[in-house]
Each structure stands twice: as C-alpha cells, then as structure tokens.
PDB file of C-alpha atoms in Angstrom:
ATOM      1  CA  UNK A 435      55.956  -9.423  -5.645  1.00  0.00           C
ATOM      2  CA  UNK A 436      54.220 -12.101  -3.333  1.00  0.00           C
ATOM      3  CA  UNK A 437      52.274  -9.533  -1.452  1.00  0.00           C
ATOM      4  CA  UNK A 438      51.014  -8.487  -4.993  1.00  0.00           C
ATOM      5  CA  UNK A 439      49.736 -11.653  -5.919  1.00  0.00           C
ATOM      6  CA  UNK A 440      48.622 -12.559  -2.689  1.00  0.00           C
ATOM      7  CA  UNK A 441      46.257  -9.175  -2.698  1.00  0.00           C
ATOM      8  CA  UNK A 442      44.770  -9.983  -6.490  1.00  0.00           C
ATOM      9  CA  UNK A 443      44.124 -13.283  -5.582  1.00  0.00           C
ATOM     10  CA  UNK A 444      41.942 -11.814  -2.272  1.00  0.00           C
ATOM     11  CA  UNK A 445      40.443  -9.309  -4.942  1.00  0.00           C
ATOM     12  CA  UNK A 446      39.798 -12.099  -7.312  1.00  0.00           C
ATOM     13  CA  UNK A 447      38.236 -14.430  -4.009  1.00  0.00           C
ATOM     14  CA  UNK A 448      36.234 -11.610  -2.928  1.00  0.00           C
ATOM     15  CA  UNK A 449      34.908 -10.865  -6.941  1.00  0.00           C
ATOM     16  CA  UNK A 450      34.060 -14.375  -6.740  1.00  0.00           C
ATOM     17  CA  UNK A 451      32.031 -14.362  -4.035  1.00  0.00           C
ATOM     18  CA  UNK A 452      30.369 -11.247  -4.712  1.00  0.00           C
ATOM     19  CA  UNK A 453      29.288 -13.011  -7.806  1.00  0.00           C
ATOM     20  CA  UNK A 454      28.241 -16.183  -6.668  1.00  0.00           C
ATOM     21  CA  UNK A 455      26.189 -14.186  -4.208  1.00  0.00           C
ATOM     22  CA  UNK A 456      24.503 -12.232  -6.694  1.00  0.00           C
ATOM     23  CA  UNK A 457      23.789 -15.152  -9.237  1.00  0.00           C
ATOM     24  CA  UNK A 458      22.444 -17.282  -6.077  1.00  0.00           C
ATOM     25  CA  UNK A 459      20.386 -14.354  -5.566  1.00  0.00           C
ATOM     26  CA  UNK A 460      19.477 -13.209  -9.220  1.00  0.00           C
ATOM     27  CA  UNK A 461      18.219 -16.994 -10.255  1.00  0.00           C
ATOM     28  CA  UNK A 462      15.652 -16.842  -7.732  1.00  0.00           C
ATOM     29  CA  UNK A 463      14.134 -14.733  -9.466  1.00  0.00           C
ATOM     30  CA  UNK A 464      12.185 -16.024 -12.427  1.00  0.00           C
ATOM     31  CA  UNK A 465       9.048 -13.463 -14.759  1.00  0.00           C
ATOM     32  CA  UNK A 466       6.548 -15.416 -14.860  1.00  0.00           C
ATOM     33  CA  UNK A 467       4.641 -12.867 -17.614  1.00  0.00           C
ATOM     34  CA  UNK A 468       6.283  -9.875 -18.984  1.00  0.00           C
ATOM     35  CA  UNK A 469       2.839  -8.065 -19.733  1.00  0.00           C
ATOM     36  CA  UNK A 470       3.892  -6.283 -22.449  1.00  0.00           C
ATOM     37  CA  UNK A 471       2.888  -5.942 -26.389  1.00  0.00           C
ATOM     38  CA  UNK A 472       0.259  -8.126 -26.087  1.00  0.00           C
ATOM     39  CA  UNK A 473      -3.474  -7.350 -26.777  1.00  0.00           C
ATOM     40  CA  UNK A 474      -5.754  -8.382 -23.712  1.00  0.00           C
ATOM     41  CA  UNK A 475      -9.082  -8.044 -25.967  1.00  0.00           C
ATOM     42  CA  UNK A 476      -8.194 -10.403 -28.151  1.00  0.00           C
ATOM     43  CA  UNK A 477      -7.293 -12.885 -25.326  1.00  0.00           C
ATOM     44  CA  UNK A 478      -3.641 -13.215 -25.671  1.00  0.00           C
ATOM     45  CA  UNK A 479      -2.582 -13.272 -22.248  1.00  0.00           C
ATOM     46  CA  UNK A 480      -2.857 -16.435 -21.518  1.00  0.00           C
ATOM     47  CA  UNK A 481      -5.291 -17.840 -18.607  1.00  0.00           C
ATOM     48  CA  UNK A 482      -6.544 -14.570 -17.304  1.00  0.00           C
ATOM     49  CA  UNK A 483     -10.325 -14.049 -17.069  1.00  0.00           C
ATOM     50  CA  UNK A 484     -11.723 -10.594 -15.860  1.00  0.00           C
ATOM     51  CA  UNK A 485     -13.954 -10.809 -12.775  1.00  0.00           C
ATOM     52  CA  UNK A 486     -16.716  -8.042 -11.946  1.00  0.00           C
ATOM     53  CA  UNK A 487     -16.532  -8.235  -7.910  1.00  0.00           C
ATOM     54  CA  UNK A 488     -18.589  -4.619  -7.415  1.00  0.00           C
ATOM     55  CA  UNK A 489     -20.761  -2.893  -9.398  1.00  0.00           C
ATOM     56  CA  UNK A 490     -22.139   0.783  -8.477  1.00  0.00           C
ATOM     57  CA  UNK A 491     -22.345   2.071 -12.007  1.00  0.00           C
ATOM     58  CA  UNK A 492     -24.915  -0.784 -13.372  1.00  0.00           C
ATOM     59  CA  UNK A 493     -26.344  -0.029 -16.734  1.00  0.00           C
ATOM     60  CA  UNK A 494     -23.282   0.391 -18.637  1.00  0.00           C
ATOM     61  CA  UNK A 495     -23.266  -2.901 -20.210  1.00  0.00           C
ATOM     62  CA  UNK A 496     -21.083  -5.059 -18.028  1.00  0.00           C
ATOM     63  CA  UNK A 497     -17.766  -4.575 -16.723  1.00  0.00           C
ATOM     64  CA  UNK A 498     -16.633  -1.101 -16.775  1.00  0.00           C
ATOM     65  CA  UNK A 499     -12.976  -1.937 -16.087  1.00  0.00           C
ATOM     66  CA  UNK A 500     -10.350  -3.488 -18.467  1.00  0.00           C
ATOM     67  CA  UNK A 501      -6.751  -4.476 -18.575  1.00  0.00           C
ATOM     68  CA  UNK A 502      -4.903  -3.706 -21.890  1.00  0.00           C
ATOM     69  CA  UNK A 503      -1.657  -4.610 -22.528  1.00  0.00           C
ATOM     70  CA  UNK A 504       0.811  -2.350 -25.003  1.00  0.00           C
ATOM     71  CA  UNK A 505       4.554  -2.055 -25.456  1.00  0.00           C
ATOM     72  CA  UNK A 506       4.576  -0.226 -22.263  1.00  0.00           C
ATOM     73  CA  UNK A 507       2.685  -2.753 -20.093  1.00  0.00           C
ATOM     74  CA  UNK A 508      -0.257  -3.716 -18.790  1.00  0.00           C
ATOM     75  CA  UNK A 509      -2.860  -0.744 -18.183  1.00  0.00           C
ATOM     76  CA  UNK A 510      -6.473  -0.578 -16.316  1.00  0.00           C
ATOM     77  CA  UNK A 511      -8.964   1.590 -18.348  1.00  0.00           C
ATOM     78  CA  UNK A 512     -12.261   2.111 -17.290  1.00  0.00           C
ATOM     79  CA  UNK A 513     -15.258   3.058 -19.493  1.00  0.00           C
ATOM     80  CA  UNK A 514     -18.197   3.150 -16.686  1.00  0.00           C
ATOM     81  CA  UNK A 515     -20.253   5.956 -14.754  1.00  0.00           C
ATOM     82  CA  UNK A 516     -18.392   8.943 -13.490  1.00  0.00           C
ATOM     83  CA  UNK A 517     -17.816   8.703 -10.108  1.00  0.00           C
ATOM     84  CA  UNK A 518     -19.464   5.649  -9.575  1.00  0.00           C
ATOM     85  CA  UNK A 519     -17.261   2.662  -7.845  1.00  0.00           C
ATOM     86  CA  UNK A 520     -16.788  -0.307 -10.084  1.00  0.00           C
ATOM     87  CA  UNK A 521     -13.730  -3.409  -9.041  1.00  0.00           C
ATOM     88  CA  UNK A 522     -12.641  -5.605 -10.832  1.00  0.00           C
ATOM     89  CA  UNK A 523      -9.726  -9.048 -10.237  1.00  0.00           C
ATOM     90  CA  UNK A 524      -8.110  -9.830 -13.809  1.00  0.00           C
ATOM     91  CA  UNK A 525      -6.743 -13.673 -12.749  1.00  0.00           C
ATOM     92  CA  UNK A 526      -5.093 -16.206 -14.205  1.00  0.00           C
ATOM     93  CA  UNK A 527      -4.326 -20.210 -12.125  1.00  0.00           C
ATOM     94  CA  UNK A 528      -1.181 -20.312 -11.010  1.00  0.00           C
ATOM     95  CA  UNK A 529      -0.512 -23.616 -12.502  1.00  0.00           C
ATOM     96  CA  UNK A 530      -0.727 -22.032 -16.338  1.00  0.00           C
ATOM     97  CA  UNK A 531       2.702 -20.571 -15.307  1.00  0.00           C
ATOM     98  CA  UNK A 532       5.974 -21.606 -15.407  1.00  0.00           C
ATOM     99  CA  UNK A 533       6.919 -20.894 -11.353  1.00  0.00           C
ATOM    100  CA  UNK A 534       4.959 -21.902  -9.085  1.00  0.00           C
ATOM    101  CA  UNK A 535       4.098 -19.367  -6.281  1.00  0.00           C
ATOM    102  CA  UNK A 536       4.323 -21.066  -2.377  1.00  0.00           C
ATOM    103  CA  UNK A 537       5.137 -20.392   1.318  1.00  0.00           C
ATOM    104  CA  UNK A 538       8.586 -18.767   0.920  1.00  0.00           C
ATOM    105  CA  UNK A 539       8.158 -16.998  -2.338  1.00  0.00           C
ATOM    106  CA  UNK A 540       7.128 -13.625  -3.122  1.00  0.00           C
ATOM    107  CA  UNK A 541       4.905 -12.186  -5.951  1.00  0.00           C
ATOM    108  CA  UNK A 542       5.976  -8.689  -7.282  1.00  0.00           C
ATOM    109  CA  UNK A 543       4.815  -6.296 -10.461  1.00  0.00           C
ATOM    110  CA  UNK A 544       7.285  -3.250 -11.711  1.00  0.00           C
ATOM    111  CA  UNK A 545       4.762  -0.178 -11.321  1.00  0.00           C
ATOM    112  CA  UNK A 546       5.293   3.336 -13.665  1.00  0.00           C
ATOM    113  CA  UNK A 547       2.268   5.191 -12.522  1.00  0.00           C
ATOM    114  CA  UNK A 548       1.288   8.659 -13.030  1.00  0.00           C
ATOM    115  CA  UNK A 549       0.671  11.148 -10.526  1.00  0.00           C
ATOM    116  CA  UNK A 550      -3.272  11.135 -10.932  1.00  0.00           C
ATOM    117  CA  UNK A 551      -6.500  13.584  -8.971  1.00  0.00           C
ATOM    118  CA  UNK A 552      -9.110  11.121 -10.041  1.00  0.00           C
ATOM    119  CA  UNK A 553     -10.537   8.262  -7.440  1.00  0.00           C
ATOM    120  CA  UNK A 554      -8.400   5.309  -9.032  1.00  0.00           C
ATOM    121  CA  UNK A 555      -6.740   2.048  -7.830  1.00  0.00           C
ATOM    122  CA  UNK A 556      -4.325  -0.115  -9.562  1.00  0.00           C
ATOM    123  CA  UNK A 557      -2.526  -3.107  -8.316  1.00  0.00           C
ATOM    124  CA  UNK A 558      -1.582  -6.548  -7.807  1.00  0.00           C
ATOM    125  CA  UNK A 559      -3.781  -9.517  -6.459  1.00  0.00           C
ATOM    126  CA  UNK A 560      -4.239 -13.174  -5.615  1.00  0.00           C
ATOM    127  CA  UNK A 561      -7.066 -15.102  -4.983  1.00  0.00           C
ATOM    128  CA  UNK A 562      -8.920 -18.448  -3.521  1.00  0.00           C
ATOM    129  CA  UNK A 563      -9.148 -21.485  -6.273  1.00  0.00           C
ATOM    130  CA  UNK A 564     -11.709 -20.656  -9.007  1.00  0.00           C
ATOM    131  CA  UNK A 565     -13.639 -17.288  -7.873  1.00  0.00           C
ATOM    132  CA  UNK A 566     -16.560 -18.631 -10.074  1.00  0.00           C
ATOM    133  CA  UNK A 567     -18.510 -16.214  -7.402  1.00  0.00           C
ATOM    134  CA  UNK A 568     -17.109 -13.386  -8.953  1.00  0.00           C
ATOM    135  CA  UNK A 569     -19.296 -12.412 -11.989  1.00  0.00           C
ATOM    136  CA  UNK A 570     -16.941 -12.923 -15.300  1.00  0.00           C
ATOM    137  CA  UNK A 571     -17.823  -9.951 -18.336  1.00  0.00           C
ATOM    138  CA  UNK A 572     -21.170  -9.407 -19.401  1.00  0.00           C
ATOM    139  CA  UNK A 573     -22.741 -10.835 -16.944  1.00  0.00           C
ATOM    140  CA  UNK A 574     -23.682  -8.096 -14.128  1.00  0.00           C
ATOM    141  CA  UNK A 575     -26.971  -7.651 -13.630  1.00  0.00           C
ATOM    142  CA  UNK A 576     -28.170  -5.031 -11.095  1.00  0.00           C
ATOM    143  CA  UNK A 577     -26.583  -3.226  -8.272  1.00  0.00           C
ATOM    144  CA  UNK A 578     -24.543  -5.727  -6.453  1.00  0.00           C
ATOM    145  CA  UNK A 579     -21.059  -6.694  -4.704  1.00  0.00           C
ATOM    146  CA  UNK A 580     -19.509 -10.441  -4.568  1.00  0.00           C
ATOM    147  CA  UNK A 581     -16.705  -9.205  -2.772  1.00  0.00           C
ATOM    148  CA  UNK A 582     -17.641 -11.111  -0.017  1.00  0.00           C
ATOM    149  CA  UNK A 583     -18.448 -14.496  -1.579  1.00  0.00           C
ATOM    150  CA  UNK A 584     -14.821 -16.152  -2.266  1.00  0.00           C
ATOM    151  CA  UNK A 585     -11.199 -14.998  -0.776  1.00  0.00           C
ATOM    152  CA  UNK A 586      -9.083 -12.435  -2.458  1.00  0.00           C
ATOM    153  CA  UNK A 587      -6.516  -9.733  -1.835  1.00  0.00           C
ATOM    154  CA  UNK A 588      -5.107  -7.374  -3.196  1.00  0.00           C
ATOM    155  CA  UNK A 589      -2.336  -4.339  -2.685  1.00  0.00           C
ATOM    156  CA  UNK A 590      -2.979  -1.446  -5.035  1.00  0.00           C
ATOM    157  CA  UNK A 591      -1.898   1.983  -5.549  1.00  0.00           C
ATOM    158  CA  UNK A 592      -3.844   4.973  -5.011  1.00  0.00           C
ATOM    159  CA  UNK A 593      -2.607   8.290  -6.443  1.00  0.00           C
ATOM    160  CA  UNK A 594      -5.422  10.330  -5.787  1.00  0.00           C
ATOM    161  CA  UNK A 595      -4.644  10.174  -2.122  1.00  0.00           C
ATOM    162  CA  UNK A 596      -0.907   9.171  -2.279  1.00  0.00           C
ATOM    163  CA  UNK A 597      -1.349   5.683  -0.395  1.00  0.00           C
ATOM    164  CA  UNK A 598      -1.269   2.256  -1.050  1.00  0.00           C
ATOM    165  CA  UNK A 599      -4.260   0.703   0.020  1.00  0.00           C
ATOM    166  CA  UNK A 600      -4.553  -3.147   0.843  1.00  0.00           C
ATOM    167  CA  UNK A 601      -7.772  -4.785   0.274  1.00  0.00           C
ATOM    168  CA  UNK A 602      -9.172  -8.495   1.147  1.00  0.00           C
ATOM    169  CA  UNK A 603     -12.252 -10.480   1.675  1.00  0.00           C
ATOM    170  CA  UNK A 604     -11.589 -13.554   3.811  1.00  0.00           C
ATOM    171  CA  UNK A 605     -14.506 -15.550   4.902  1.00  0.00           C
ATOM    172  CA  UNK A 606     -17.314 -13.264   3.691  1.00  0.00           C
ATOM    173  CA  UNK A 607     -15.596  -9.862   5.984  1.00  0.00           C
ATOM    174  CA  UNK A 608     -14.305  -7.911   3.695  1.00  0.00           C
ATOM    175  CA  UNK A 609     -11.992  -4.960   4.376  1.00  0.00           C
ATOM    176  CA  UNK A 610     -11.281  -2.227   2.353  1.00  0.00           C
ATOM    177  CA  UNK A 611      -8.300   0.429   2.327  1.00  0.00           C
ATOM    178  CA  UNK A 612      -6.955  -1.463   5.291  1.00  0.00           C
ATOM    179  CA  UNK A 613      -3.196  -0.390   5.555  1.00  0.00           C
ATOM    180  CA  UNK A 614      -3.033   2.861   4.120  1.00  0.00           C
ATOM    181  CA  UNK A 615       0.498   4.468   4.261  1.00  0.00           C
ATOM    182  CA  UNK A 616       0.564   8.011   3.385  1.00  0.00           C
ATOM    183  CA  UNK A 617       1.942  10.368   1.909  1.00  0.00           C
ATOM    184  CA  UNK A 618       3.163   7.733  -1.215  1.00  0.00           C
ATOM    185  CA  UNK A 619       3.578   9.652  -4.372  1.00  0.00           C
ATOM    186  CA  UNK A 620       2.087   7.159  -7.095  1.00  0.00           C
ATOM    187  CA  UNK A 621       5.939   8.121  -8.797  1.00  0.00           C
ATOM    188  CA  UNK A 622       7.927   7.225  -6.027  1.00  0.00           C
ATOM    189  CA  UNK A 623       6.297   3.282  -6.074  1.00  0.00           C
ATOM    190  CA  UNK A 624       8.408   0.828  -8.495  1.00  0.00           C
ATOM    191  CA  UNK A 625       6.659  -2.005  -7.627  1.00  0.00           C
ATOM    192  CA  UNK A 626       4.144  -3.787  -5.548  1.00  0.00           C
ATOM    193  CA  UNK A 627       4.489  -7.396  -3.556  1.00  0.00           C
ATOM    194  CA  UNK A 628       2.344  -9.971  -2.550  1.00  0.00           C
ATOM    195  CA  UNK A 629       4.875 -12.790  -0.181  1.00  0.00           C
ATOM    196  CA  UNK A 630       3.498 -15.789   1.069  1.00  0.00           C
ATOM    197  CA  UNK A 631       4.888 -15.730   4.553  1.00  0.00           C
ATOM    198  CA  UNK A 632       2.786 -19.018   5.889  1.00  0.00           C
ATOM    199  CA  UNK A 633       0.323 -21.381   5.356  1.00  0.00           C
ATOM    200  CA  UNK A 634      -2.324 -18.865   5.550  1.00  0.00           C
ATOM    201  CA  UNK A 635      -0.529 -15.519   6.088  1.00  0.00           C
ATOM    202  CA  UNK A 636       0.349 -13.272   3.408  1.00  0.00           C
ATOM    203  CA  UNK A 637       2.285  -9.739   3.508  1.00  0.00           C
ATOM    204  CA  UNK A 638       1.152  -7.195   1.675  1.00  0.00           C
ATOM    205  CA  UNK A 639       3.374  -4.033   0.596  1.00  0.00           C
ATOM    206  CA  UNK A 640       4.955  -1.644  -2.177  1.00  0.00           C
ATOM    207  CA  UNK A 641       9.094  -1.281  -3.156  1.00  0.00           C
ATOM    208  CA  UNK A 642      10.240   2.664  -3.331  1.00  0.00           C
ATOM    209  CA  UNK A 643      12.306   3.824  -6.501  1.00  0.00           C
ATOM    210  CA  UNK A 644      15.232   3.058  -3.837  1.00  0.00           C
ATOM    211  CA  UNK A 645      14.831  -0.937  -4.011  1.00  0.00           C
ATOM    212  CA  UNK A 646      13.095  -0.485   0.081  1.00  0.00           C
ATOM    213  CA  UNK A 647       9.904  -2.853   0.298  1.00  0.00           C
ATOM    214  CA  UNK A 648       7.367  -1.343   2.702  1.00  0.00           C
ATOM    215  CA  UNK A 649       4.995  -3.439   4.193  1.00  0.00           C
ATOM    216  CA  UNK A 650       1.461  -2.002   4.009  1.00  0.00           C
ATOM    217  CA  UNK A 651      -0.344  -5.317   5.536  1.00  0.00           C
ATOM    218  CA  UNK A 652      -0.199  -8.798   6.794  1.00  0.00           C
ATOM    219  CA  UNK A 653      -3.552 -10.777   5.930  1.00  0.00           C
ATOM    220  CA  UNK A 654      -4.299 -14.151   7.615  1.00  0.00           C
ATOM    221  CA  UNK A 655      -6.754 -16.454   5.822  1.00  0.00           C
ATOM    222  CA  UNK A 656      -9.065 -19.455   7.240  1.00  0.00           C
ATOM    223  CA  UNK A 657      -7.306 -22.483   7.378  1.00  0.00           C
ATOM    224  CA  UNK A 658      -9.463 -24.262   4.796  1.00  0.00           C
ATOM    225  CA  UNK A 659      -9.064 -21.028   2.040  1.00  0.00           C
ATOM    226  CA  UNK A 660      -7.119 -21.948  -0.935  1.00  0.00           C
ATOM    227  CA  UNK A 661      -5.808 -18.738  -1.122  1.00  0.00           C
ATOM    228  CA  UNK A 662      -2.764 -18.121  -3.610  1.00  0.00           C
ATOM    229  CA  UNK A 663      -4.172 -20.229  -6.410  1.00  0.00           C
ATOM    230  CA  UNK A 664      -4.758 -17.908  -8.855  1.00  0.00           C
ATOM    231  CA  UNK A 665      -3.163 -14.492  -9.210  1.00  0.00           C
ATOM    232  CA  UNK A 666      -3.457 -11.453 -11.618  1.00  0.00           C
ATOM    233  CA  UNK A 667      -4.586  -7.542 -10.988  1.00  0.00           C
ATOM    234  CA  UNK A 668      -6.918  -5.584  -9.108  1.00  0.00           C
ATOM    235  CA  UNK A 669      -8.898  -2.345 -10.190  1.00  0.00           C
ATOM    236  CA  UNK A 670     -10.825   0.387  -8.657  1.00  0.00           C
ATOM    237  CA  UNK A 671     -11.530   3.116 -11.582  1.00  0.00           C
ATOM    238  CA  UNK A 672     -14.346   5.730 -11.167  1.00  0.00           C
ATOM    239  CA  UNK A 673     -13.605   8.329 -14.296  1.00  0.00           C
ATOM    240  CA  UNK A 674     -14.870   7.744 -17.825  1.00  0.00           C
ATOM    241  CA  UNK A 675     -12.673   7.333 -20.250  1.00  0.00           C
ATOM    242  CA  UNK A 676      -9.583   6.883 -17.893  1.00  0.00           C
ATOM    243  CA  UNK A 677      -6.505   4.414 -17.714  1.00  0.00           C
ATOM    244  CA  UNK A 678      -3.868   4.224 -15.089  1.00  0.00           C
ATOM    245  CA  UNK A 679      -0.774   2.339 -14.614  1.00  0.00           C
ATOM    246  CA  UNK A 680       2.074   0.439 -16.523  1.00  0.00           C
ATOM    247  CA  UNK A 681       2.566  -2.621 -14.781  1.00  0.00           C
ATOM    248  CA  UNK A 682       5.113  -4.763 -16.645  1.00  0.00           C
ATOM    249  CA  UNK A 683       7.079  -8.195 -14.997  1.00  0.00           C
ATOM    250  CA  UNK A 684       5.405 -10.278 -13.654  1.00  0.00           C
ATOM    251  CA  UNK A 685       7.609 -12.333 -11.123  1.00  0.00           C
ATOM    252  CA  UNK A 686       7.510 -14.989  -9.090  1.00  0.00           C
ATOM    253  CA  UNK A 687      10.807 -14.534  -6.461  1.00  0.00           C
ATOM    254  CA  UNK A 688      12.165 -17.334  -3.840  1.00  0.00           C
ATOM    255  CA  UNK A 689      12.895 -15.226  -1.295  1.00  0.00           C
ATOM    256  CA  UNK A 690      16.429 -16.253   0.410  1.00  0.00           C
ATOM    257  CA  UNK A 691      16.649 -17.366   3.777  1.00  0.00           C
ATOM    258  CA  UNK A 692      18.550 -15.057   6.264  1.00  0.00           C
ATOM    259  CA  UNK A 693      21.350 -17.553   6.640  1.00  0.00           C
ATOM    260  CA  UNK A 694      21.988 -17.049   3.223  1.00  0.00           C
ATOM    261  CA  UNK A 695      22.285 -13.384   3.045  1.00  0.00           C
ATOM    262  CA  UNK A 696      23.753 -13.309   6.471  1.00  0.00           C
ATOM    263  CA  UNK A 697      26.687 -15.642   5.407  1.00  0.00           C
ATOM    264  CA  UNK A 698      27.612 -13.923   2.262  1.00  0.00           C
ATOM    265  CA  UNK A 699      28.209 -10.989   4.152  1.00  0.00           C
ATOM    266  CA  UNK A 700      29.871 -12.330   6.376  1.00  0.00           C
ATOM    267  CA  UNK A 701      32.374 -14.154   3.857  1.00  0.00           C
ATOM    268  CA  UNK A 702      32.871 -10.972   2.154  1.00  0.00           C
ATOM    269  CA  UNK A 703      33.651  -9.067   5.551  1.00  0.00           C
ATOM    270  CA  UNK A 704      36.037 -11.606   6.166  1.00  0.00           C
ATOM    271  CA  UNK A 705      38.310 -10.933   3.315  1.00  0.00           C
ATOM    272  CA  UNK A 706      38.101  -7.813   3.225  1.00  0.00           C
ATOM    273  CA  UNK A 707      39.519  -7.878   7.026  1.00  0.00           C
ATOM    274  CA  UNK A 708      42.029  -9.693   5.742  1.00  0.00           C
ATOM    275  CA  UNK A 709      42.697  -8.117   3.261  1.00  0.00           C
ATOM    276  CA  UNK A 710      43.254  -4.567   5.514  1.00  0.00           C
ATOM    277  CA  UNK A 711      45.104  -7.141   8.324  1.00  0.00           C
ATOM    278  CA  UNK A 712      47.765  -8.092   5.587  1.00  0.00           C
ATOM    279  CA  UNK A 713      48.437  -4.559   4.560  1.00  0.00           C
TER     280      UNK A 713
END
C-alpha cells in the first residue's frame, strides 16, 4: 500500500513538473496580431503602412502589391506587370503592440502556403525606425529601387523554387536571396522567424510542419541601425492577378534560456530514475 502511494505521488511530482515546465514555457509566448478577419483596405490593422521599396513594373498606378486580411489570414496579392519584379515591406512600430520585441526574443508568423510555379515571395520582416525612404502607396514615380536607402530584412518563402530566401539591406549593400535552402516545399513550412540574437545580430530562418526551426541566415547590422523597430511583411509578386500565402499569428516569443530547458529535463529525468530505482 505505501509503495502505491509513494509511486502516485512521483507520478503526480513528475505531472507537476511537466506542467510547470510547459506553462513557464507556453506564457512566453504572447500574439501580438492574429491577422485574421480584418480588412487591410479599409485600414483596420492597426499601425501598418505599405512601403514600395522596388519598382520594375512602373506605370501601373502605384504599388502593385497588397496585403489583405480574411478569415484565413493575411494574404499578398499583386495586381502589377507580368513578370515584372515589384517589393514591397507592409510595417507597423513596434511600440503600437502589446509585447515588445528585444535581444532575447523571437518574432514568428504561422505560414499555410500553396505549392505555387509563379516567381513569388511571401514572408516576414523587420525594419530600421521610420523607413520614410521607402516610398508609401501612390507615390512611385519612375523606375526605381530604395532598397538600399534605410535597413530592413526580411525571411520569405519562395515556392516557385522550393527555398526560403533571406533578404536585407544594411548600410546601403543590399543582398538578395542570401541563404537559400533548397529543396523546401512551400507545404512543408509552418512558420517563419525573425530572433534577435544581439545588439545588432539577427537570425533568420523557417519552422518545418515537425515544430524544427531551420536557420536560413544570421544578419549583422551597423552599430548605429535601429534595426527591429518596426516589423510587418515582405513581398516579391510578379503575376497579375495573383495572391499567395495565409499568414495568421503574429507572435512575439521570449525565448528561454538553456538553463531553463536544461533543468527541467533534468528534474524530470530525475524522477523518473527514481521512480525505475524504487521499483
């Protein structure tokens, strides 16, 4: 009767733990913006501001690119010139959110996207305090690029090629497609991540339909950038009449420190050797 009770109370030690572990885990999580059933044209996502950064197809009448939100998530559509490159940053400040996103944490988006042929990028972003270089919509006029003119980043999702492509402009160098991993199905990616490592380094990557993050990138900035101030979406769309993507929750996550993890598995290994010693 004793070794009975003695084992349930192990179980109920070792439920407990496993619980605490998760909760300490789980509440460092926190959505930040759900991006779902909510109309982006009538400007009901609050903060964001859609930036024209380069613009092949001119004559159009602006910004070919947009980011509509449905009950399925947020989507990037693209009503430009065939074949002709057009990018686009959809940002919001940080500060109009209710986490704030710092060295330690990690941004992430949940991606459902569709295996595609057409020369299209979706995917997550962050960028230097007010891009005001960036033209906002409307506003293009001629063939130009002001990639180059304020720091950004951004780790998207290619399906055309299978790879996830990381992109960034950091002091006026800007690389593109810089950390291509292949042979990505666009259905095998459930979400991309942006973690602020360090002051000025940032890893950039994509999470499988397993729960694995893969990192695609690591981008150091200039010590001066303000990089990580505002944060939103990046797209690359070249076919008329196009959208690609859901992206839905929006998250801001602390990430634990090693110790953390490390010590609630070791807790939990304990009892359970225990547990096996006492049988």
């Amino acid at each position: 009767m004793k070794r009975t009770t003695k084992k349930k109370n192990t179980m109920k030690k070792i439920s407990a733990l496993i619980i605490a572990c998760s909760i300490g885990l789980a509440i460092q999580a926190q959505i930040i913006d759900p991006l779902v059933g909510r109309n982006t044209a009538a400007g009901s996502l609050i903060g964001y501001t859609d930036y024209l950064v380069n613009d092949v197809s001119h004559g159009v009448g602006g910004v070919g690119i947009s980011f509509p939100s449905s009950g399925s998530g947020l989507s990037a559509s693209y009503v430009g010139t065939t074949n002709t490159p057009e990018q686009a940053l959809f940002l919001a400040p940080v500060n109009t959110f209710s986490s704030t996103f710092a060295v330690g944490k990690m941004l992430t988006v949940n991606v459902a996207m569709p295996v595609s042929s057409t020369a299209m990028d979706f995917g997550l972003a962050i960028s230097a305090n007010n891009p005001s270089a960036a033209t906002a919509v409307g506003d293009a006029t001629g063939l130009w690029s002001s990639r180059g003119l304020f720091d950004w980043a951004s780790i998207s999702v290619r399906p055309s090629q299978t790879a996830i492509r990381a992109n960034s402009s950091i002091s006026g160098a800007v690389v593109t497609g810089n950390g291509i991993l292949s042979a990505v199905a666009a259905n095998t990616v459930s979400g991309l991540y942006i973690q602020w490592v360090s002051a000025d380094v940032f890893n950039l990557g994509y999470i499988d339909t397993g729960s694995v993050q893969h990192l695609s990138e690591t981008v150091t900035f200039a010590g001066a950038s303000t990089i990580g101030s505002e944060i939103g979406f990046y797209g690359d769309l070249r076919a008329t009449g196009t959208s690609l993507g859901n992206f839905s929750n929006l998250t801001i996550t602390a990430i634990p420190e090693p110790s953390t993890l490390a010590m609630c598995g070791m807790s939990s290994a304990g009892l359970f050797v225990g547990l096996r010693r006492k049988k």
